[in-house]
Coordinates of C-alpha atoms in Angstrom, one line a residue:
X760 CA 45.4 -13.9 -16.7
X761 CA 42.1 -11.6 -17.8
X762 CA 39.0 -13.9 -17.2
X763 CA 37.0 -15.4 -19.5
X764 CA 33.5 -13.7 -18.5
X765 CA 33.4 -10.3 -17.3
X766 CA 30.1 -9.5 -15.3
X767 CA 28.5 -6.7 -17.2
X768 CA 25.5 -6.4 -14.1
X769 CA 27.5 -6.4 -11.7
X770 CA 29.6 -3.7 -13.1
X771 CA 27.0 -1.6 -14.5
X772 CA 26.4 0.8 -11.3
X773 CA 22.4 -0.8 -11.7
X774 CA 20.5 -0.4 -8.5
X775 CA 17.6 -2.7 -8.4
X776 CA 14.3 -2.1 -6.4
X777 CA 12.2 -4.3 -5.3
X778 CA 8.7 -3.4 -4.1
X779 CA 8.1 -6.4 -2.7
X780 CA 9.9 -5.2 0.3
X781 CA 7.4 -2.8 0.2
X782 CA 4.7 -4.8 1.1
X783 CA 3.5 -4.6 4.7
X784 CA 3.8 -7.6 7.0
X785 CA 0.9 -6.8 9.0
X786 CA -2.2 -8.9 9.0
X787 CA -5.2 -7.7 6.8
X788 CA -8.7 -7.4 7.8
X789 CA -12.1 -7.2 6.3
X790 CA -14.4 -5.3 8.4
X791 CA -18.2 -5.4 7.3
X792 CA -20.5 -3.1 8.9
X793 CA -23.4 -5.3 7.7
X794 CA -22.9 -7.4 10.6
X795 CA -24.2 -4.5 12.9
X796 CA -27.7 -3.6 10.7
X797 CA -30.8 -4.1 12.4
X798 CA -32.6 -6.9 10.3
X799 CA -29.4 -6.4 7.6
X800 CA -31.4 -3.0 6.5
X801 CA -30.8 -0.1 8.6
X802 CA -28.0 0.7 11.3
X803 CA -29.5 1.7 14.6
X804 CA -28.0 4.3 16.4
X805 CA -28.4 3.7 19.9
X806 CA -27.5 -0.1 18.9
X807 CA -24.3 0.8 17.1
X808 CA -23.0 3.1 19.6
X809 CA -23.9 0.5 22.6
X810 CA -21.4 -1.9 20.1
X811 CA -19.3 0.8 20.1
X812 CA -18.4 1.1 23.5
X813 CA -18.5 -3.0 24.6
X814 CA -16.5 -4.3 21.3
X815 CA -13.1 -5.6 22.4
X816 CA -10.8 -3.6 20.1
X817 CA -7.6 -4.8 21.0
X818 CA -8.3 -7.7 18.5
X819 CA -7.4 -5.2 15.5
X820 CA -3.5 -4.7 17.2
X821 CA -1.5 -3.7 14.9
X822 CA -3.6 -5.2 11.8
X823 CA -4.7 -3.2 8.6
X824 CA -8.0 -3.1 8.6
X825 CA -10.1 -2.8 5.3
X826 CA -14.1 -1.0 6.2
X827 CA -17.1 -2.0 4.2
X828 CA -21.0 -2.6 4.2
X829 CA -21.5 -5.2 1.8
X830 CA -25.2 -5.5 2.4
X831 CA -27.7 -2.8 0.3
X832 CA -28.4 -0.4 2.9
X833 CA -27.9 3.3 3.7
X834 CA -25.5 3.6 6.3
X835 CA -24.6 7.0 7.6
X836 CA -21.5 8.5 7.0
X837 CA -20.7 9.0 11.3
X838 CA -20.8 5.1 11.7
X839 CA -17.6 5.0 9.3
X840 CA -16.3 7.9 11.6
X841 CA -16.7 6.3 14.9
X842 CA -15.5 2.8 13.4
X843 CA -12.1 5.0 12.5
X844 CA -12.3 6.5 15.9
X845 CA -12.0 3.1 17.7
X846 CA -9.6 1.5 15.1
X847 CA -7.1 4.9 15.7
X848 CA -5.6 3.1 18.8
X849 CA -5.2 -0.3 17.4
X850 CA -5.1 -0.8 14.0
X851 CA -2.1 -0.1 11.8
X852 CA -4.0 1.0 9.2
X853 CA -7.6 1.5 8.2
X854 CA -9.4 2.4 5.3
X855 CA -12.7 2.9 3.7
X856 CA -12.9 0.3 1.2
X857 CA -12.5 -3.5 0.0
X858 CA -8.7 -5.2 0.5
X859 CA -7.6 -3.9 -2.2
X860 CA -8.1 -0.4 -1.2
X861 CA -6.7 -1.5 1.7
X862 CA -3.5 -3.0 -0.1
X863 CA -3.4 0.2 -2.3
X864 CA -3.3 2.4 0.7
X865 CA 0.0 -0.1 2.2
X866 CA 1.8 0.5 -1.1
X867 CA 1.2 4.4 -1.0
X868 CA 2.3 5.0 2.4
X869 CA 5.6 2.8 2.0
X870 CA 6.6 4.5 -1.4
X871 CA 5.3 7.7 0.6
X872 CA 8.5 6.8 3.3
X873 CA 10.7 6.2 0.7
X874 CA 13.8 8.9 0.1
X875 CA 14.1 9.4 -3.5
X876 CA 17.4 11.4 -2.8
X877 CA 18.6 7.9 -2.3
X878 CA 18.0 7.2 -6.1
X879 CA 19.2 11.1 -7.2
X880 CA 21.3 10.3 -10.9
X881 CA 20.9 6.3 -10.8
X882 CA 20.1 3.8 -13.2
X883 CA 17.1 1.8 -11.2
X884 CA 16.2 -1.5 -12.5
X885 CA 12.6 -2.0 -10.6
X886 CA 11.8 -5.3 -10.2
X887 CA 9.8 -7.4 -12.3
X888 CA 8.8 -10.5 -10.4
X889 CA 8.8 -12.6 -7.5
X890 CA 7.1 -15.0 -4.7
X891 CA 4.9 -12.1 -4.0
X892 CA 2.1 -10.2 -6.1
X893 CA 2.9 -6.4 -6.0
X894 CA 0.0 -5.0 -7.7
X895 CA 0.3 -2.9 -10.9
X896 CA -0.7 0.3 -9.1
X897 CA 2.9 0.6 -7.1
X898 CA 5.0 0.4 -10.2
X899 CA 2.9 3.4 -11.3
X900 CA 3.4 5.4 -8.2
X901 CA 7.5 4.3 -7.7
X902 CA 7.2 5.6 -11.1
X903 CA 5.8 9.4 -9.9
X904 CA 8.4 8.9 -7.0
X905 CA 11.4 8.2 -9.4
X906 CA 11.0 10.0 -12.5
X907 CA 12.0 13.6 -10.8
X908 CA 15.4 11.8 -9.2
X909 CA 16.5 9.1 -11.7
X910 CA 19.2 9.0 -14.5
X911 CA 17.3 6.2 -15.9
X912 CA 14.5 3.1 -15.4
X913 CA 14.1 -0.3 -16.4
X914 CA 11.7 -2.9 -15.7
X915 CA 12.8 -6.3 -15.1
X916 CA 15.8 -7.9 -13.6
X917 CA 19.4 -6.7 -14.3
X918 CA 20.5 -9.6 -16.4
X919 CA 17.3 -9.0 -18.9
X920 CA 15.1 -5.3 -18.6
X921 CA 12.9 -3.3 -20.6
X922 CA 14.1 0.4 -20.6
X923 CA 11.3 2.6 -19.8
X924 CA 13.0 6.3 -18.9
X925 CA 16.1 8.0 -19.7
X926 CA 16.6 11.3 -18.5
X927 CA 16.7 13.9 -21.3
X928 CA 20.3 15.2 -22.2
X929 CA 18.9 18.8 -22.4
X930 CA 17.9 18.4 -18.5
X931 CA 21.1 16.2 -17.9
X932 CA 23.2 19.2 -19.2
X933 CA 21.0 22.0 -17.4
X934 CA 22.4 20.7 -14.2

């Protein structure tokens, strides 16, 4: 006996991604420089680099830290250095910025580890929503990833997407 439904998504050959699994576990930390300013005006050099050295470090283990000064003041480029130097052995990651630079720079180093041979003539569905906020700027860059590798791209989930790329049939029949 044929059944009465047959599962069109599950038959389909659709492979879904979900950049949520893209988004790194690690804590995330805001580190503001204005806490070091003399008088919340000017960074002192022989004061920074005694902070430098005493700082305990090991509370940034494995946490993504995000550097800023939020104060108005001109702070030399070299503190940002030497912050980077002592965050090298500890943090996971580090950037100059707010969180969400700090966030962007997550997203571009996971898609960065992703194999897009993996993807090579399929028909992706990327993943629309979830529990989790993936901001818009990853679907642009799994886009960059994707496009060279893909048959085809939709947007959504695979009961319900928005096509957004289908290879050409010219480039299709060049291979």
């Amino acid at each position: 006996m044929e059944p009465l439904f047959t599962n069109r998504v599950a038959n389909s050959g659709l492979v879904t991604l979900n950049l949520e699994e893209f988004i790194h576990a690690g804590e995330r930390v805001l580190y503001d420089i204005k806490d070091n300013l003399f008088h919340g005006l000017i960074l002192r050099e022989k004061d920074f680099r005694e902070f430098i050295k005493t700082h305990d470090w090991t509370q940034y283990d494995g946490q993504n830290v995000a550097i800023v000064c939020s104060a108005d003041a001109i702070v030399p480029t070299w503190a940002y250095m030497l912050l980077a130097i002592k965050l090298q052995n500890h943090a996971h990651r580090y950037v100059f910025g707010d969180l969400g630079a700090l966030e962007q720079s997550l997203f571009e180093e996971a898609i960065a580890g992703l194999d897009a041979e993996e993807y090579r003539d399929a028909k992706v569905v990327v993943k629309g929503c979830g529990d989790k906020p993936v901001p818009t700027f990853a679907y642009v860059a799994i886009m960059q990833k994707l496009l060279p590798v893909t048959s085809s791209i939709m947007y959504g989930e695979p009961c319900s997407t928005v096509p957004l790329y289908k290879k050409p049939k010219a480039a299709v029949a060049a291979e």
